XYZ file of C-alpha atoms in Angstrom:
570
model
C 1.529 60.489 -91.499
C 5.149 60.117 -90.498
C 6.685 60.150 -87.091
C 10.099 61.651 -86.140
C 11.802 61.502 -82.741
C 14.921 63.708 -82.101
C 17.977 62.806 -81.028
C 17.822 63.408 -77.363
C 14.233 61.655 -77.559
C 12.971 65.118 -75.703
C 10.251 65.880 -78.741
C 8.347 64.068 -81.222
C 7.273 64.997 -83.969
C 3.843 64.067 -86.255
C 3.258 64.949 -90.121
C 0.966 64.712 -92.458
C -0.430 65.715 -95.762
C -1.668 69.318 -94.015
C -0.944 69.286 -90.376
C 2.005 69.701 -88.037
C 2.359 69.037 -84.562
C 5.320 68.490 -81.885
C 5.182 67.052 -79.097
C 7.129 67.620 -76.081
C 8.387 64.748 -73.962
C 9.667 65.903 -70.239
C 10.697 63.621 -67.843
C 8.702 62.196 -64.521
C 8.722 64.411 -61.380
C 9.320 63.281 -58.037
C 8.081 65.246 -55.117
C 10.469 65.822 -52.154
C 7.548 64.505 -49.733
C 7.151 61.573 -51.323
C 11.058 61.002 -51.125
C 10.959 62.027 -47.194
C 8.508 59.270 -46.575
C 9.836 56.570 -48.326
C 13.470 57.010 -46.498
C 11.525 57.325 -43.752
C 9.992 53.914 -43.899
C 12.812 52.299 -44.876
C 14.689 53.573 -41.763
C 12.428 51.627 -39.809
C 12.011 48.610 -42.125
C 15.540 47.614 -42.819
C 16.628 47.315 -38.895
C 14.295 44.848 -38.292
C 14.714 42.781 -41.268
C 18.782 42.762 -40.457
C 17.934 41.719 -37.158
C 15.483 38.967 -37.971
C 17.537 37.640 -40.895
C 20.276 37.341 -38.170
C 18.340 35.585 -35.809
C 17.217 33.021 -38.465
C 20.713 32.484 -39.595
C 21.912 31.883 -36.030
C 19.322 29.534 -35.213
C 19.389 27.518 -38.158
C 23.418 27.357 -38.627
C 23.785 23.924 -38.340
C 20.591 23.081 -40.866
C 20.524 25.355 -43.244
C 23.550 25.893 -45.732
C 21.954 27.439 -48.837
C 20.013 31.290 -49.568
C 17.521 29.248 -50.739
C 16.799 27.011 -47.311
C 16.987 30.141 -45.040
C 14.325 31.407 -47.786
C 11.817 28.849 -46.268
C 13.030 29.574 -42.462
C 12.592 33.179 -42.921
C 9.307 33.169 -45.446
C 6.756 32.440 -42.817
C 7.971 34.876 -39.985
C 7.626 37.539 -42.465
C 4.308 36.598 -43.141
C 3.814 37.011 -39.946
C 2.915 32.838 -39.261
C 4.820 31.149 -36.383
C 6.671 28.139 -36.359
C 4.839 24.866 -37.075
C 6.552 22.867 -34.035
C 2.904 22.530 -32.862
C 1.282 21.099 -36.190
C 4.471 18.516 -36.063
C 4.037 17.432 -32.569
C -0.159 17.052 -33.935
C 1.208 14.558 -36.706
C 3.405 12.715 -34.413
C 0.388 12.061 -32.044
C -1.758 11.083 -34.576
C 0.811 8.398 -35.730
C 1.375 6.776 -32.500
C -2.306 6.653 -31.306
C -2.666 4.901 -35.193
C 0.009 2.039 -34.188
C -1.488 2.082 -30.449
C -3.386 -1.458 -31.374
C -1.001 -2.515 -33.662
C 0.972 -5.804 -32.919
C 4.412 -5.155 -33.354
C 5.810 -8.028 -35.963
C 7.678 -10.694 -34.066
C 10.378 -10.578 -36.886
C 11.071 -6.705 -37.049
C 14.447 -5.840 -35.946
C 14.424 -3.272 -33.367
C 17.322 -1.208 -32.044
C 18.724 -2.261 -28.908
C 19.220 2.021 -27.377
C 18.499 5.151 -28.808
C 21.875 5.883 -30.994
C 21.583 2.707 -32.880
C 17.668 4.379 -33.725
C 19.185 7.433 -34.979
C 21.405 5.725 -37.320
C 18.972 3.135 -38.692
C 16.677 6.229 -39.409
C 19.466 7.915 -41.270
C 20.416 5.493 -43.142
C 17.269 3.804 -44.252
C 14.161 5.394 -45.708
C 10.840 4.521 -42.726
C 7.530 5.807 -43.405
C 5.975 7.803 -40.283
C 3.982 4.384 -39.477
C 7.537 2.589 -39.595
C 9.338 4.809 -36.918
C 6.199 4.652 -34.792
C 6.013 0.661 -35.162
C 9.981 0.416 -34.398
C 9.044 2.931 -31.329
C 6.517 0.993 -29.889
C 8.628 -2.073 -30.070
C 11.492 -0.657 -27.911
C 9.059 0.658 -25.184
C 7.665 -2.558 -24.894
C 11.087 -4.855 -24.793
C 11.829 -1.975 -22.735
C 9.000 -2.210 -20.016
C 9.209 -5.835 -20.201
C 12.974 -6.251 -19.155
C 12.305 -3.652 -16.289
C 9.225 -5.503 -15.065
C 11.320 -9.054 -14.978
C 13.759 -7.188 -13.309
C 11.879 -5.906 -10.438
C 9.857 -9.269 -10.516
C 13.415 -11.336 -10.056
C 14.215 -8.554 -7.642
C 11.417 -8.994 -5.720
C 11.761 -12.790 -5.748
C 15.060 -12.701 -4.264
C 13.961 -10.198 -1.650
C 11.269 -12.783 -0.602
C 13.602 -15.614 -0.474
C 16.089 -13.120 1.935
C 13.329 -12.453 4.113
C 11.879 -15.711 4.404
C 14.773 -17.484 5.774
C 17.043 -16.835 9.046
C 19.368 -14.536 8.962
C 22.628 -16.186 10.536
C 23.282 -13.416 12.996
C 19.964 -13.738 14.149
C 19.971 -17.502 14.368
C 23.348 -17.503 15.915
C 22.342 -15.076 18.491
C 19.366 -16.476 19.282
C 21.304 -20.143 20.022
C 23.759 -18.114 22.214
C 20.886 -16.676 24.044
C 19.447 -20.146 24.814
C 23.233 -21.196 26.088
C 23.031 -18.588 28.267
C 20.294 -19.409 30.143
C 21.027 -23.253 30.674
C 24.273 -21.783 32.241
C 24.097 -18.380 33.214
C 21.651 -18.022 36.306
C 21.520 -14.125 35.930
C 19.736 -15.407 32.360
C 16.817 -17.072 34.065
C 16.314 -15.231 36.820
C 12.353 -14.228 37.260
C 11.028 -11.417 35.043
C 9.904 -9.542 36.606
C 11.170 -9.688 39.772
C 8.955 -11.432 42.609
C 8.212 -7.820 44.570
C 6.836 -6.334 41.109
C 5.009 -9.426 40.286
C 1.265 -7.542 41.549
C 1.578 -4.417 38.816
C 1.324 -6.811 36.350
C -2.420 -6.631 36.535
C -2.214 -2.840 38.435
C -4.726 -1.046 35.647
C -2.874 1.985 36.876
C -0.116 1.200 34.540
C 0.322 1.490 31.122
C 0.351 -2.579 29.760
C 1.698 -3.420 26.449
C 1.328 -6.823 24.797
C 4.065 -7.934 22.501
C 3.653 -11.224 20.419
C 6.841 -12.201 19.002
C 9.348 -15.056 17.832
C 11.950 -12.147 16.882
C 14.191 -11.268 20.025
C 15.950 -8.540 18.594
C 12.959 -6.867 16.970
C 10.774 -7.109 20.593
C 13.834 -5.152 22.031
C 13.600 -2.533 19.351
C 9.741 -1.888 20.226
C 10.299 -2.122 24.066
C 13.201 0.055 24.143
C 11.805 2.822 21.739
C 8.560 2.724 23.742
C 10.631 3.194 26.697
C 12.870 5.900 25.538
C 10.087 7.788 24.129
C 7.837 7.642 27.286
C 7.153 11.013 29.680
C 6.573 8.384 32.524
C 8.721 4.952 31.986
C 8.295 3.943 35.111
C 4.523 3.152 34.672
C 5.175 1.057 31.646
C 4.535 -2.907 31.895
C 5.488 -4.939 28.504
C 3.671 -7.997 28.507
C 6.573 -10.396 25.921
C 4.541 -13.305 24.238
C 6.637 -15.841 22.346
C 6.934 -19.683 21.047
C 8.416 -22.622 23.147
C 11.692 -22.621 20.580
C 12.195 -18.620 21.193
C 11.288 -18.476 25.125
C 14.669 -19.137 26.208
C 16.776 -16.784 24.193
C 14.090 -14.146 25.066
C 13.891 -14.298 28.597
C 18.051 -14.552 28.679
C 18.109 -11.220 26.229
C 15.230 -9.530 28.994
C 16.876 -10.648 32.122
C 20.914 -9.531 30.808
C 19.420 -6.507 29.767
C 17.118 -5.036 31.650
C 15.412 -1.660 30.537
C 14.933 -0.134 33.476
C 12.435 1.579 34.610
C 9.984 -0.667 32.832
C 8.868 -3.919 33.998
C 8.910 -6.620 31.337
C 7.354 -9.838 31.360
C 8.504 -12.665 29.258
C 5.876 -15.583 28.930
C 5.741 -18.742 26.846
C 2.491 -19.344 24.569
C 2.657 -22.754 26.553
C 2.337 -21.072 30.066
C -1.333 -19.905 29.259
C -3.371 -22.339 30.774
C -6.185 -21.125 28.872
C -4.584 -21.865 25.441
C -5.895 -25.383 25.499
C -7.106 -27.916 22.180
C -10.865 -26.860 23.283
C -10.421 -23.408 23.369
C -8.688 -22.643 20.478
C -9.955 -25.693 18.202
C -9.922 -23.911 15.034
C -6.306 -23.101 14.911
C -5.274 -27.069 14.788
C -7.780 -27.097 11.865
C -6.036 -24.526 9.939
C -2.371 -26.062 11.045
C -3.410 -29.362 9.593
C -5.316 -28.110 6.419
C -2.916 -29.420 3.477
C -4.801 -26.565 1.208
C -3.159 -24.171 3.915
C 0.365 -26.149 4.695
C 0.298 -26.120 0.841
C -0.486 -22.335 0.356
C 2.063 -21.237 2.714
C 4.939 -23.616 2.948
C 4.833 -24.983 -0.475
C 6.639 -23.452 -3.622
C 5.505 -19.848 -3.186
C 6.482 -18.546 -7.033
C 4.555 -21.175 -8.780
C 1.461 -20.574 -6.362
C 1.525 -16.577 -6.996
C -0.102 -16.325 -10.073
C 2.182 -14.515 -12.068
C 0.659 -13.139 -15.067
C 1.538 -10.701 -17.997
C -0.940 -8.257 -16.153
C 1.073 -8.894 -12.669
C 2.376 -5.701 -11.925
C 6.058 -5.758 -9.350
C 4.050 -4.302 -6.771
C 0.614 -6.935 -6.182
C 3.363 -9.398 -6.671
C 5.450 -8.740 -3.847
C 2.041 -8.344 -1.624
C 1.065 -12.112 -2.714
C 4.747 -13.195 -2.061
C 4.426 -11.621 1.796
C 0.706 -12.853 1.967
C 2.195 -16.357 1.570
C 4.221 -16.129 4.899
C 4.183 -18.791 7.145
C 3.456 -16.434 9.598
C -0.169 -16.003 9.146
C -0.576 -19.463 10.049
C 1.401 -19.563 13.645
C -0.471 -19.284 16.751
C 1.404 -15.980 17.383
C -0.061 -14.083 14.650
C -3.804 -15.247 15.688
C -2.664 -14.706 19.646
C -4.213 -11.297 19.605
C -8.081 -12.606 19.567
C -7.301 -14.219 22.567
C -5.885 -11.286 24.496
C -8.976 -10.860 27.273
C -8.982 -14.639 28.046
C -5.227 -14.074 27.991
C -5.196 -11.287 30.655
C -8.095 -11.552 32.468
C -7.377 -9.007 34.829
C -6.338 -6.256 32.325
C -8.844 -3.491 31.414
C -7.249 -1.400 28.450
C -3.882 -2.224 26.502
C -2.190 -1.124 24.031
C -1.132 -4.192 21.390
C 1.897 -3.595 18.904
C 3.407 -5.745 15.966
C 6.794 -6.519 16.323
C 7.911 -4.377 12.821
C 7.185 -1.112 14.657
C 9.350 1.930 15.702
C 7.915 3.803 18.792
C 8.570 7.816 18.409
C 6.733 9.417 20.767
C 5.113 8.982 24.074
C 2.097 6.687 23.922
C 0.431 7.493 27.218
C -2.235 9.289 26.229
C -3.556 6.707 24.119
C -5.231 5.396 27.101
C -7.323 8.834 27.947
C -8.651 8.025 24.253
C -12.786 7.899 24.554
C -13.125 4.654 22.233
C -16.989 5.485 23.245
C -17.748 1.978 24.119
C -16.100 0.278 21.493
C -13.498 -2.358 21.383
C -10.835 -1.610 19.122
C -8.994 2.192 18.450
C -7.211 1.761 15.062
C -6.118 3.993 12.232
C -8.519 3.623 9.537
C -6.700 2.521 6.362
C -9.299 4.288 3.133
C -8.617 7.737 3.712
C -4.955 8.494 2.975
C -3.748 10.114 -0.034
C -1.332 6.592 -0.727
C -3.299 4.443 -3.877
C -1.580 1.034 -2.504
C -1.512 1.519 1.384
C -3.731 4.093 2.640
C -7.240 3.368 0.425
C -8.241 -0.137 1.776
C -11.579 -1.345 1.832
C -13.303 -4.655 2.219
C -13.024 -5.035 -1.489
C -9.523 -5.342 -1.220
C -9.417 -8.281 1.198
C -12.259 -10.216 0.942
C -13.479 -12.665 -2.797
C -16.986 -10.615 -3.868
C -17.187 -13.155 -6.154
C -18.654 -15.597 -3.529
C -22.115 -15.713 -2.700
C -21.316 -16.193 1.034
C -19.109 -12.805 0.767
C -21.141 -10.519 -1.407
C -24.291 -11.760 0.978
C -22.985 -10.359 4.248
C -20.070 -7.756 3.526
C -19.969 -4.590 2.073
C -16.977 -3.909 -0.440
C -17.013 0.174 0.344
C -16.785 -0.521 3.988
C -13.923 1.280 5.511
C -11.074 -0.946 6.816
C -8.495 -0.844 9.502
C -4.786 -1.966 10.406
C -3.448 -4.227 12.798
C 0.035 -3.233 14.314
C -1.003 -1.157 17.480
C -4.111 -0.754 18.478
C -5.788 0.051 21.990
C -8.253 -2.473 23.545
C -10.953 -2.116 25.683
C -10.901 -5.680 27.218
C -13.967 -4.982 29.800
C -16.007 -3.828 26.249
C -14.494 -6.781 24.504
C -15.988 -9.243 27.016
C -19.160 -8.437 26.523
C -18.871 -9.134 22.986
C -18.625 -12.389 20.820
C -15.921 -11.248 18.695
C -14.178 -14.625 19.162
C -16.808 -16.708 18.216
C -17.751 -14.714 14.958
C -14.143 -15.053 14.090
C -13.854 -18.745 14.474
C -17.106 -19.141 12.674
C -15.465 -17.329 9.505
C -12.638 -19.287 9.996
C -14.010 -22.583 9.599
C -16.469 -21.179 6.618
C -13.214 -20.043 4.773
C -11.432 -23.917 5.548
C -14.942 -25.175 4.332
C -14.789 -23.008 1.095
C -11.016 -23.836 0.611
C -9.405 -20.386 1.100
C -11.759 -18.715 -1.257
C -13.310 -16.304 1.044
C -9.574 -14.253 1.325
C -6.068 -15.349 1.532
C -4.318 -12.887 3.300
C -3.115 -13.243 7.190
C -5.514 -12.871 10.170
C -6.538 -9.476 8.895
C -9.511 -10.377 7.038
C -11.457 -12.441 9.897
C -10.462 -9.336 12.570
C -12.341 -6.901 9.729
C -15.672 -9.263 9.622
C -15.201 -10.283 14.029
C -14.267 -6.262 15.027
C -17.563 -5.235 12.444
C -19.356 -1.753 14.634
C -16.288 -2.685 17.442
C -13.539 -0.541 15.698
C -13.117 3.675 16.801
C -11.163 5.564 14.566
C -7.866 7.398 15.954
C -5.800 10.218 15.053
C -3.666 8.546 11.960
C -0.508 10.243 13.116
C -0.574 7.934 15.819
C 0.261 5.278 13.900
C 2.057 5.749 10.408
C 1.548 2.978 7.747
C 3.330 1.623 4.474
C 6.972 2.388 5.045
C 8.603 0.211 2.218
C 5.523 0.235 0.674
C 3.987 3.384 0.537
C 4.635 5.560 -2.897
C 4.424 9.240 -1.214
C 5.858 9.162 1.900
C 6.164 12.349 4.128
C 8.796 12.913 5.610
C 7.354 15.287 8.070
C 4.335 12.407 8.472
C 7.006 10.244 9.385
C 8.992 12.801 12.498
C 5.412 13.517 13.587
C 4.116 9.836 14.087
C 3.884 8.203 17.421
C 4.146 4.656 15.466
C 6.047 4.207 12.499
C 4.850 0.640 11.044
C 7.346 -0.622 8.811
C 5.363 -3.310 6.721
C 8.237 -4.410 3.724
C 9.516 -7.750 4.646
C 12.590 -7.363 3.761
C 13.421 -3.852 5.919
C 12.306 -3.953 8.948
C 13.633 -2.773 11.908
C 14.580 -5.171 13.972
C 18.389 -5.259 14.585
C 20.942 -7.400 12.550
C 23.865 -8.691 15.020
C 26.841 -9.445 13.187
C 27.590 -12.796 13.208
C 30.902 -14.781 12.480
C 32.308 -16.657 9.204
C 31.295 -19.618 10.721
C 28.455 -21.786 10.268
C 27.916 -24.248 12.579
C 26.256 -24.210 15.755
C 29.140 -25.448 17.824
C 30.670 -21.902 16.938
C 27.594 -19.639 17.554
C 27.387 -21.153 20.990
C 31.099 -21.740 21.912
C 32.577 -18.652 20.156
C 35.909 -19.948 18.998
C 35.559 -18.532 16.143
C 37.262 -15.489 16.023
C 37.181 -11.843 13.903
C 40.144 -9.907 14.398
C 41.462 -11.287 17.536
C 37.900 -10.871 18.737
C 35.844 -14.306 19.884
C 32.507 -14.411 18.969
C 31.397 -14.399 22.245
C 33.055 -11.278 23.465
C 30.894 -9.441 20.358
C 28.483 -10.967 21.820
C 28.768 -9.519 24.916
C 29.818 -5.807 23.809
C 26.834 -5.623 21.304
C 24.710 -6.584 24.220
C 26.274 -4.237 26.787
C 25.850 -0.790 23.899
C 22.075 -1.786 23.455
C 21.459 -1.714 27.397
C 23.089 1.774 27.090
C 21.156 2.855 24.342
C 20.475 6.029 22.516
C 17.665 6.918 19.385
C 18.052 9.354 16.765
C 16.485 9.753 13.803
C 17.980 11.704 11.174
C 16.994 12.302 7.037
C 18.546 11.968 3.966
C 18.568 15.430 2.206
C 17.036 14.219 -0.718
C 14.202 12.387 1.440
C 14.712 8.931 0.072
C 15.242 7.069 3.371
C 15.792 8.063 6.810
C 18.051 6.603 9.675
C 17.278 5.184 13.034
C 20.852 4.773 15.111
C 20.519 2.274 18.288
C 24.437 2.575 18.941
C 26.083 0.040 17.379
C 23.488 -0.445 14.957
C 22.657 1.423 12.417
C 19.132 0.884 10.234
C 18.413 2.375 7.252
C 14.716 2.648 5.655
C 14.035 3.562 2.342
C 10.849 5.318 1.324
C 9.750 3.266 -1.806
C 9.694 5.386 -4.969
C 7.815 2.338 -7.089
């Protein structure tokens, strides 16, 4: 059999011994449907592929340089699978919760910022482990240096606080000049025809306890300015032997008028005698207590790796001398104080008073002592959830035996008491009791202020008020509202280093010859004659409070001061 194709390969042709046969070869046929349909898809197909293969290029520009790289950008989005951003960000977590609790190697070199990172990793070859070891390593150094930073910060602000400003001190000396030779400085407060309203229950009586001059005319004079009725207001001034004179002479050469203001000396109580008040000479004389609060307050905090900025700063102000002085423990004594006082309203001396406080006394306290704002039921983690817990060692058997650690607690800083309730109480006594158990236990029942006793003393004595009447934590308090802060009658400022008393300016020099003599001189100025014109704008004075637009601090003006208070973002 033979085979033979002709030339134009159209035929073929097949022989054999017998037998012929040709066969015709034609070419395929296309059908003009067929052809419509595929132009038709293609009309759709190859729009979107120019566009997507333009989007890819554009997006990967800078990375990808070769066919064969946007290949592998554009593969998977025409498989229809997204990017794998996801999966990576996966990986990376898995990594760093691996090295979580891993030590980082005291002799690994890590990067001192970010671009030095960048360029290690470039030109070096890290495993993913590596990177996340060199990673945790510079968020540690880095949360280390920020915590001794705020720590020394902190330390520094304690120190500031802790000692006397020499405005303040050279005022106050000026103050006490004044009234061994100014007669207009000691005259009576209040004058001898006003003497009977201060026991008229008719009146609205404030008590004051205070070695701070300038910071008892801040309260007074807000409370005063804010009142509907000032004319019905009687301030009842309590300060120490060393502070009485400067603080009658700033009282009686400014008088805010029409208040009545009484300026007394903790010595002038007769009923503040060694038998009455016995336990405050024990705690005076403790050397574990002289020790806790006037010996070397950093070594004595505790300061641990665990000590976070914040509890640090709280054990530095716990450590005040203050919480020692018969000032600060004055307030138990108030009803033996003023026997012939029914209802008062007592107020720290770190307070701002914004509105009128009048109707504090048509308050039903229901037959209980003590209306305070309750401090464990504000949205603020530091200030505004304390409980007994807090404040008191559960840890001792004496403690966990009688107190509750879930029990609600309250603040100090103004408060309204029912004295004729009080007296038929023995909220004294209990307090003196704990006292001397917490002497006898060598300060481990609590070690903060007079707060702790006045939770266990005021126990089933307390009523809960309104909390915008009294506004908590400034310098403190980690979301502060600044709307809180225009609607409260009380704004408590509890940082020690802002508060709002006033800051006189004071002159270059430094001795007390020139605070009392003024011969130094500021611009042609004497000291004195500041003196003077600072004292003459605060008897004229104005409030306003005004806030930063980005609510960070807000501004009280008492013309020709100016105080700032920043809202703490810690």
């Amino acid at each position: 059999m033979q085979l033979h194709f002709s030339p134009s390969m159209r035929s073929v042709t097949i022989s054999g011994s017998n037998d012929l046969m040709k066969i015709k070869v034609t070419a395929p046929h296309i059908s003009y449907r067929t052809l419509f349909h595929t132009i038709l898809i293609l009309a759709f197909l190859l729009p979107f592929l120019f566009i997507l293969t333009a989007l890819v290029t554009l997006e990967g520009v800078n990375n990808c340089s070769s066919f064969d790289c946007l290949g592998r950008r554009l593969g998977p989005k025409l498989l229809g699978r997204g990017d794998d951003s996801g999966r990576v960000v996966k990986d990376l977590y898995n990594i760093l919760n691996h090295v979580k609790t891993e030590q980082v190697p005291v002799d690994l070199k890590i990067p001192d910022n970010f671009t030095q990172l960048v360029s290690e990793i470039k030109s070096n070859t890290y495993s993913a482990k590596d990177f996340a070891i060199i990673l945790k390593g510079m968020m540690e150094r880095s949360e280390r240096e920020i915590r001794e930073s705020k720590l020394q910060e902190l330390m520094n602000k304690h120190f500031a606080a802790s000692s006397v400003p020499k405005g303040l001190h050279c005022l106050s000396l000026r103050l006490a000049d004044e009234y061994s030779s100014n007669a207009h400085a000691r005259r009576q407060l209040p004058a001898p025809e006003l003497l009977p309203l201060l026991s008229d229950n008719s009146y609205y009586h404030f008590i004051l306890s205070t070695d701070n001059i300038l910071a008892a005319s801040v309260v007074v004079t807000s409370a005063v300015q804010s009142s509907r009725a000032p004319e019905k207001i009687v301030f009842h001034v309590i300060t120490d032997k060393k502070t009485y004179a400067g603080m009658h002479s700033w009282f009686a050469l400014n008088p805010i008028s029409p208040a009545i203001i009484e300026v007394k000396g903790v010595y002038q109580f007769d009923w503040l005698t060694r038998d009455n008040v016995p336990v405050l000479e024990a705690v005076e004389s403790h050397n574990g207590i002289r020790s806790y609060y006037h010996g070397n307050h950093i070594s004595g905090a505790k300061l641990g790796d665990n000590t976070t900025p914040r509890s640090f700063a709280s054990q530095l102000q716990a450590r005040s001398p203050k919480y020692i002085s018969l000032l600060n423990h004055l307030r138990i004594y108030l009803p033996e104080l003023f026997p012939n006082l029914d209802k008062v309203v007592f107020l720290d001396d770190d307070v701002v008073i914004q509105r009128d406080l009048s109707p504090l006394w048509e308050i039903d306290l229901n037959g209980k002592v003590n209306g305070a704002v309750e401090t464990c039921k504000g949205e603020d983690s530091w200030v505004m959830s304390k409980r007994f817990r807090n404040y008191f060692n559960f840890s001792h058997p004496l403690v966990a035996k009688s107190l509750d650690p879930n029990e609600c607690a309250w603040a100090y800083g103004m408060n309204i008491f029912d004295f004729r309730a009080w007296r038929k109480t023995n909220i004294r006594e209990t307090y003196h009791a704990w006292l001397k158990e917490n002497l006898r236990s060598n300060l481990t029942l609590w070690k903060l202020g007079t707060l702790p006793p006045a939770l266990i003393a005021f126990r089933g004595h307390v009523q809960p008020i309104e909390p915008s009447w009294h506004m908590l934590g400034l310098g403190y308090q980690k979301n502060t509202s600044i709307e809180n802060v225009k609607k409260a009658a009380v704004i408590h400022y509890n940082d020690a280093i802002n508060q709002p008393e006033l800051q006189h300016s004071s002159s270059d020099g430094s001795s007390a010859d020139q605070c009392i003599t003024g011969t130094s001189t500021l611009g042609g100025v004497t000291e004195r004659e500041k003196y003077e014109e600072s004292s003459a704008h605060l008897a004229i004075y104005s409030q306003r409070l005004s806030i930063s637009p980005q609510h960070r601090y807000f501004v009280l003006h008492f013309p020709p001061f100016v105080f700032i208070f920043f809202l703490s973002s810690d």
